Tab-separated table of C-alpha atoms in Angstrom:
chain	number	residue	atom	x	y	z
A	1	UNK	CA	-105.122	-53.867	-4.506
A	2	UNK	CA	-102.735	-56.870	-5.845
A	3	UNK	CA	-101.621	-55.074	-8.895
A	4	UNK	CA	-99.866	-52.408	-7.153
A	5	UNK	CA	-98.444	-54.947	-4.685
A	6	UNK	CA	-97.158	-56.581	-7.508
A	7	UNK	CA	-95.667	-53.488	-8.801
A	8	UNK	CA	-93.791	-52.841	-5.735
A	9	UNK	CA	-92.796	-56.517	-5.490
A	10	UNK	CA	-91.275	-56.197	-8.567
A	11	UNK	CA	-89.764	-52.784	-8.465
A	12	UNK	CA	-88.049	-54.006	-5.201
A	13	UNK	CA	-86.667	-57.282	-6.374
A	14	UNK	CA	-85.258	-55.284	-9.330
A	15	UNK	CA	-83.240	-52.812	-7.414
A	16	UNK	CA	-82.251	-55.595	-4.725
A	17	UNK	CA	-80.850	-57.344	-7.239
A	18	UNK	CA	-78.369	-54.789	-7.867
A	19	UNK	CA	-77.657	-54.196	-4.438
A	20	UNK	CA	-76.794	-57.955	-3.718
A	21	UNK	CA	-73.966	-57.519	-6.434
A	22	UNK	CA	-72.899	-54.352	-4.386
A	23	UNK	CA	-72.951	-56.725	-1.210
A	24	UNK	CA	-71.433	-58.986	-2.895
A	25	UNK	CA	-68.418	-56.950	-3.353
A	26	UNK	CA	-68.575	-55.730	0.117
A	27	UNK	CA	-68.474	-59.248	1.464
A	28	UNK	CA	-65.493	-60.438	-0.798
A	29	UNK	CA	-63.191	-58.189	0.301
A	30	UNK	CA	-64.483	-58.119	4.239
A	31	UNK	CA	-63.671	-61.660	3.810
A	32	UNK	CA	-60.221	-61.872	2.665
A	33	UNK	CA	-59.203	-58.272	4.520
A	34	UNK	CA	-61.277	-57.339	7.016
A	35	UNK	CA	-61.966	-54.015	5.416
A	36	UNK	CA	-65.023	-52.241	4.535
A	37	UNK	CA	-64.401	-51.001	1.056
A	38	UNK	CA	-66.262	-47.128	0.680
A	39	UNK	CA	-65.349	-47.455	-3.131
A	40	UNK	CA	-67.246	-49.998	-3.887
A	41	UNK	CA	-70.141	-47.880	-5.011
A	42	UNK	CA	-67.681	-45.715	-7.107
A	43	UNK	CA	-67.204	-49.053	-8.934
A	44	UNK	CA	-71.003	-49.447	-9.817
A	45	UNK	CA	-70.595	-46.014	-10.835
A	46	UNK	CA	-68.074	-46.668	-13.424
A	47	UNK	CA	-69.503	-49.789	-15.173
A	48	UNK	CA	-72.434	-47.092	-16.026
A	49	UNK	CA	-70.667	-44.525	-16.787
A	50	UNK	CA	-67.735	-46.102	-18.677
A	51	UNK	CA	-70.167	-48.312	-20.711
A	52	UNK	CA	-72.211	-44.904	-21.505
A	53	UNK	CA	-69.111	-43.107	-22.636
A	54	UNK	CA	-67.905	-46.146	-24.937
A	55	UNK	CA	-71.208	-46.267	-26.365
A	56	UNK	CA	-71.530	-42.636	-27.312
A	57	UNK	CA	-67.896	-43.343	-28.625
A	58	UNK	CA	-69.366	-45.406	-30.965
A	59	UNK	CA	-68.914	-48.687	-29.910
A	60	UNK	CA	-71.871	-51.351	-29.971
A	61	UNK	CA	-73.301	-52.166	-26.919
A	62	UNK	CA	-71.920	-55.207	-26.012
A	63	UNK	CA	-68.348	-53.938	-26.190
A	64	UNK	CA	-69.277	-51.256	-24.689
A	65	UNK	CA	-70.062	-52.931	-22.074
A	66	UNK	CA	-67.566	-56.044	-21.800
A	67	UNK	CA	-64.926	-52.662	-22.009
A	68	UNK	CA	-66.963	-51.037	-19.239
A	69	UNK	CA	-66.241	-54.640	-17.162
A	70	UNK	CA	-63.073	-55.057	-17.848
A	71	UNK	CA	-61.722	-51.234	-17.437
A	72	UNK	CA	-63.997	-50.861	-13.951
A	73	UNK	CA	-62.084	-54.730	-13.095
A	74	UNK	CA	-58.791	-52.664	-13.601
A	75	UNK	CA	-59.116	-49.903	-11.934
A	76	UNK	CA	-60.118	-51.730	-8.536
A	77	UNK	CA	-56.627	-53.822	-9.072
A	78	UNK	CA	-55.421	-49.932	-9.155
A	79	UNK	CA	-57.401	-49.292	-5.824
A	80	UNK	CA	-55.938	-51.913	-4.378
A	81	UNK	CA	-52.351	-51.745	-5.557
A	82	UNK	CA	-51.844	-47.670	-5.008
A	83	UNK	CA	-54.243	-47.113	-1.922
A	84	UNK	CA	-54.062	-50.626	0.365
A	85	UNK	CA	-51.237	-52.171	-0.190
A	86	UNK	CA	-48.794	-49.514	0.638
A	87	UNK	CA	-50.656	-49.328	4.106
A	88	UNK	CA	-51.298	-53.203	4.595
A	89	UNK	CA	-49.800	-53.028	8.254
A	90	UNK	CA	-52.221	-49.901	8.899
A	91	UNK	CA	-54.968	-50.456	12.055
A	92	UNK	CA	-58.276	-51.823	9.971
A	93	UNK	CA	-59.698	-48.292	10.324
A	94	UNK	CA	-56.955	-46.275	8.350
A	95	UNK	CA	-57.799	-48.935	5.394
A	96	UNK	CA	-61.357	-47.991	5.330
A	97	UNK	CA	-60.175	-44.179	5.540
A	98	UNK	CA	-58.345	-45.086	2.743
A	99	UNK	CA	-61.395	-46.355	0.749
A	100	UNK	CA	-63.321	-43.205	1.955
A	101	UNK	CA	-60.822	-41.429	0.125
A	102	UNK	CA	-60.183	-43.457	-3.007
A	103	UNK	CA	-63.964	-43.042	-3.387
A	104	UNK	CA	-63.497	-39.240	-3.527
A	105	UNK	CA	-60.588	-39.409	-5.745
A	106	UNK	CA	-62.708	-41.672	-8.196
A	107	UNK	CA	-65.805	-39.400	-8.003
A	108	UNK	CA	-63.874	-36.270	-8.512
A	109	UNK	CA	-61.882	-37.765	-11.743
A	110	UNK	CA	-65.017	-39.036	-13.394
A	111	UNK	CA	-66.953	-35.643	-12.331
A	112	UNK	CA	-63.921	-33.599	-14.614
A	113	UNK	CA	-63.710	-36.174	-17.125
A	114	UNK	CA	-67.730	-37.269	-17.977
A	115	UNK	CA	-69.403	-33.937	-16.589
A	116	UNK	CA	-71.872	-34.059	-13.845
A	117	UNK	CA	-75.113	-34.856	-16.369
A	118	UNK	CA	-76.962	-37.734	-16.582
A	119	UNK	CA	-76.446	-40.816	-18.888
A	120	UNK	CA	-78.323	-44.015	-19.877
A	121	UNK	CA	-77.927	-46.942	-21.966
A	122	UNK	CA	-80.671	-48.284	-24.208
A	123	UNK	CA	-82.987	-50.808	-22.254
A	124	UNK	CA	-80.983	-54.643	-23.561
A	125	UNK	CA	-84.373	-55.743	-25.285
A	126	UNK	CA	-87.049	-53.234	-25.582
A	127	UNK	CA	-88.810	-50.815	-23.134
A	128	UNK	CA	-92.503	-52.303	-23.566
A	129	UNK	CA	-93.633	-53.457	-20.586
A	130	UNK	CA	-94.868	-57.776	-19.693
A	131	UNK	CA	-98.363	-57.407	-18.405
A	132	UNK	CA	-98.121	-59.649	-15.301
A	133	UNK	CA	-101.908	-59.491	-13.182
A	134	UNK	CA	-102.553	-56.228	-13.761
A	135	UNK	CA	-98.355	-55.250	-12.716
A	136	UNK	CA	-96.244	-53.782	-15.451
A	137	UNK	CA	-92.363	-55.999	-15.473
A	138	UNK	CA	-90.355	-53.850	-17.630
A	139	UNK	CA	-87.577	-56.322	-19.540
A	140	UNK	CA	-84.715	-54.639	-18.235
A	141	UNK	CA	-85.681	-55.715	-15.284
A	142	UNK	CA	-86.007	-59.250	-16.293
A	143	UNK	CA	-81.982	-58.867	-17.146
A	144	UNK	CA	-81.352	-57.318	-14.044
A	145	UNK	CA	-82.766	-60.864	-12.389
A	146	UNK	CA	-81.185	-63.087	-14.639
A	147	UNK	CA	-77.507	-61.122	-14.715
A	148	UNK	CA	-77.806	-61.593	-10.898
A	149	UNK	CA	-78.585	-65.745	-10.850
A	150	UNK	CA	-76.113	-66.245	-13.638
A	151	UNK	CA	-73.433	-64.445	-11.369
A	152	UNK	CA	-74.462	-66.047	-7.944
A	153	UNK	CA	-74.109	-69.359	-10.277
A	154	UNK	CA	-70.668	-68.443	-11.681
A	155	UNK	CA	-69.406	-67.670	-8.191
A	156	UNK	CA	-70.717	-70.657	-6.728
A	157	UNK	CA	-68.804	-72.586	-9.337
A	158	UNK	CA	-66.090	-70.545	-8.876
A	159	UNK	CA	-65.657	-70.794	-4.698
A	160	UNK	CA	-66.468	-74.643	-4.729
A	161	UNK	CA	-64.567	-75.553	-7.906
A	162	UNK	CA	-61.726	-73.742	-8.878
A	163	UNK	CA	-58.140	-73.811	-7.032
A	164	UNK	CA	-58.424	-69.860	-6.756
A	165	UNK	CA	-61.560	-69.522	-5.336
A	166	UNK	CA	-61.019	-72.196	-2.631
A	167	UNK	CA	-57.600	-69.963	-1.816
A	168	UNK	CA	-59.865	-67.435	-1.685
A	169	UNK	CA	-61.883	-69.291	0.693
A	170	UNK	CA	-59.430	-70.430	2.836
A	171	UNK	CA	-57.642	-66.966	2.956
A	172	UNK	CA	-60.956	-65.906	4.379
A	173	UNK	CA	-61.576	-68.391	7.054
A	174	UNK	CA	-58.390	-68.260	8.192
A	175	UNK	CA	-55.631	-66.067	6.093
A	176	UNK	CA	-52.587	-67.138	8.279
A	177	UNK	CA	-53.348	-70.835	7.854
A	178	UNK	CA	-53.654	-70.069	4.208
A	179	UNK	CA	-50.127	-68.620	3.925
A	180	UNK	CA	-48.843	-71.518	5.853
A	181	UNK	CA	-49.878	-74.124	3.452
A	182	UNK	CA	-48.692	-71.992	0.300
A	183	UNK	CA	-51.344	-69.047	-0.500
A	184	UNK	CA	-50.363	-65.674	-1.663
A	185	UNK	CA	-53.119	-63.947	0.257
A	186	UNK	CA	-51.530	-61.013	-1.097
A	187	UNK	CA	-52.356	-61.656	-4.164
A	188	UNK	CA	-55.891	-62.660	-3.538
A	189	UNK	CA	-56.108	-59.617	-1.627
A	190	UNK	CA	-55.695	-57.906	-5.075
A	191	UNK	CA	-58.085	-60.737	-6.760
A	192	UNK	CA	-60.855	-59.654	-4.320
A	193	UNK	CA	-60.681	-56.036	-5.595
A	194	UNK	CA	-60.739	-56.604	-9.020
A	195	UNK	CA	-63.541	-59.205	-8.638
A	196	UNK	CA	-65.666	-56.425	-6.819
A	197	UNK	CA	-65.068	-54.275	-8.688
A	198	UNK	CA	-65.953	-56.373	-12.039
A	199	UNK	CA	-69.332	-57.613	-9.478
A	200	UNK	CA	-69.717	-53.339	-9.088
A	201	UNK	CA	-69.521	-52.696	-12.822
A	202	UNK	CA	-72.259	-55.052	-13.863
A	203	UNK	CA	-74.595	-53.655	-11.350
A	204	UNK	CA	-73.956	-50.804	-12.711
A	205	UNK	CA	-73.886	-51.717	-16.076
A	206	UNK	CA	-77.480	-53.794	-15.538
A	207	UNK	CA	-79.445	-50.684	-13.911
A	208	UNK	CA	-77.973	-48.088	-16.212
A	209	UNK	CA	-81.234	-48.351	-18.534
A	210	UNK	CA	-84.011	-48.496	-15.351
A	211	UNK	CA	-82.162	-45.532	-13.126
A	212	UNK	CA	-79.242	-43.474	-15.391
A	213	UNK	CA	-76.219	-43.150	-13.972
A	214	UNK	CA	-74.119	-40.011	-13.134
A	215	UNK	CA	-71.026	-39.554	-11.506
A	216	UNK	CA	-72.670	-39.275	-8.154
A	217	UNK	CA	-74.967	-42.072	-8.152
A	218	UNK	CA	-72.363	-44.637	-6.181
A	219	UNK	CA	-72.563	-42.702	-3.149
A	220	UNK	CA	-76.185	-44.161	-2.211
A	221	UNK	CA	-75.218	-47.540	-4.413
A	222	UNK	CA	-72.799	-47.844	-1.783
A	223	UNK	CA	-74.240	-46.830	1.425
A	224	UNK	CA	-77.227	-49.468	0.246
A	225	UNK	CA	-74.986	-52.468	-0.499
A	226	UNK	CA	-73.210	-52.161	2.678
A	227	UNK	CA	-76.351	-52.108	4.430
A	228	UNK	CA	-77.745	-55.385	2.079
A	229	UNK	CA	-74.244	-56.784	3.200
A	230	UNK	CA	-74.813	-55.953	6.837
A	231	UNK	CA	-78.414	-57.473	6.719
A	232	UNK	CA	-76.415	-60.425	5.314
A	233	UNK	CA	-74.109	-60.631	8.230
A	234	UNK	CA	-70.970	-60.445	6.358
A	235	UNK	CA	-70.203	-63.703	6.101
A	236	UNK	CA	-70.956	-65.268	2.959
A	237	UNK	CA	-72.575	-64.509	-0.714
A	238	UNK	CA	-76.318	-66.634	0.194
A	239	UNK	CA	-76.280	-63.294	3.224
A	240	UNK	CA	-75.438	-60.768	0.966
A	241	UNK	CA	-78.208	-61.811	-2.144
A	242	UNK	CA	-80.720	-62.213	0.477
A	243	UNK	CA	-79.598	-58.750	2.416
A	244	UNK	CA	-79.922	-57.219	-1.057
A	245	UNK	CA	-83.234	-58.507	-1.836
A	246	UNK	CA	-84.306	-57.425	1.734
A	247	UNK	CA	-83.437	-54.232	1.312
A	248	UNK	CA	-85.069	-53.495	-2.322
A	249	UNK	CA	-87.908	-54.688	-1.541
A	250	UNK	CA	-88.679	-53.168	1.536
A	251	UNK	CA	-87.521	-49.933	-0.128
A	252	UNK	CA	-90.031	-50.315	-2.917
A	253	UNK	CA	-92.824	-50.973	-0.376
A	254	UNK	CA	-91.815	-48.040	1.962
A	255	UNK	CA	-91.960	-45.909	-1.382
A	256	UNK	CA	-95.402	-47.172	-2.516
A	257	UNK	CA	-97.580	-47.480	0.828
A	258	UNK	CA	-95.805	-44.070	2.906
A	259	UNK	CA	-93.876	-42.004	0.746
A	260	UNK	CA	-91.507	-42.049	-1.597
A	261	UNK	CA	-89.560	-39.447	0.179
A	262	UNK	CA	-88.772	-41.861	2.649
A	263	UNK	CA	-87.745	-44.178	0.561
A	264	UNK	CA	-83.866	-43.460	1.090
A	265	UNK	CA	-84.385	-43.153	4.934
A	266	UNK	CA	-85.214	-46.902	4.712
A	267	UNK	CA	-81.507	-48.677	4.424
A	268	UNK	CA	-80.383	-46.543	7.390
A	269	UNK	CA	-83.519	-47.790	9.260
A	270	UNK	CA	-82.911	-51.097	8.918
A	271	UNK	CA	-79.156	-51.087	9.988
A	272	UNK	CA	-79.653	-49.386	13.014
A	273	UNK	CA	-83.125	-52.064	13.968
A	274	UNK	CA	-80.035	-54.662	12.548
A	275	UNK	CA	-77.084	-52.949	14.808
A	276	UNK	CA	-79.433	-53.094	17.896
A	277	UNK	CA	-81.081	-56.425	18.082
A	278	UNK	CA	-79.130	-58.366	15.969
A	279	UNK	CA	-75.363	-56.993	15.277
A	280	UNK	CA	-74.600	-60.181	13.325
A	281	UNK	CA	-76.924	-59.889	11.014
A	282	UNK	CA	-79.457	-62.153	9.875
A	283	UNK	CA	-77.550	-64.917	8.742
A	284	UNK	CA	-75.530	-64.985	12.681
A	285	UNK	CA	-71.614	-63.586	11.331
A	286	UNK	CA	-70.237	-61.290	13.774
A	287	UNK	CA	-69.249	-58.246	12.399
A	288	UNK	CA	-65.884	-58.550	14.252
A	289	UNK	CA	-65.016	-61.683	12.898
A	290	UNK	CA	-64.200	-62.793	9.671
A	291	UNK	CA	-65.870	-66.322	8.528
């Protein structure tokens, strides 16, 4: 029983770390613009698909991953410049619809270019499972957790120690006040899309050896990242991380102890419960306010 529980727990924490990265992307853009970016799932897909395509083209794995992350970051900048910036004075609902349109466009282009098949990256350090008290832990799972932890630490340093990071925080707290002290909030919004795209790409890359990737994988990953962000309150990084881990573990436990057929229903049950009983999320941020 303990081995079984640990197996489900390891699986949940692994996938939850990827959800946390997606949730961080949602949170960054929401805090700087008030927009829920439903193209975030496609950034996850682009990271995985670009890296597998570049690997198939003959590039070494590290180079393929690095270029894929950069290309996805550029895609995020393009989405903001071509879709969000021209409609900057539109209502928030209109902007959300625009991000959905961007998501459909990206998905369609990748489907035409790379096809409908599943693709995978090789595991970064082998596929021999590590035995922990009777449960098996893939080395790639350690990569997922390690990379997620490093990113969280880097983001903490970036927002706490750099001028650009502090400008992004100032914009999230009070956009008008940030403008009054000279912060270029338009540039901050552009950078937030680029940063969220990079986070999504990293999540897609580290998951590709475990879950495979395809042109339509971003749909569910994006929705689950959004649920994780709402669970955390859409207010800050710690909430996004906690929301992702809670969602991943809940999903794995439901699949293991109830049925895998209900795995994808868990996020939507959780978000309904949160919206009914704690609309501000587990960490108290209000959905109607940017904090």
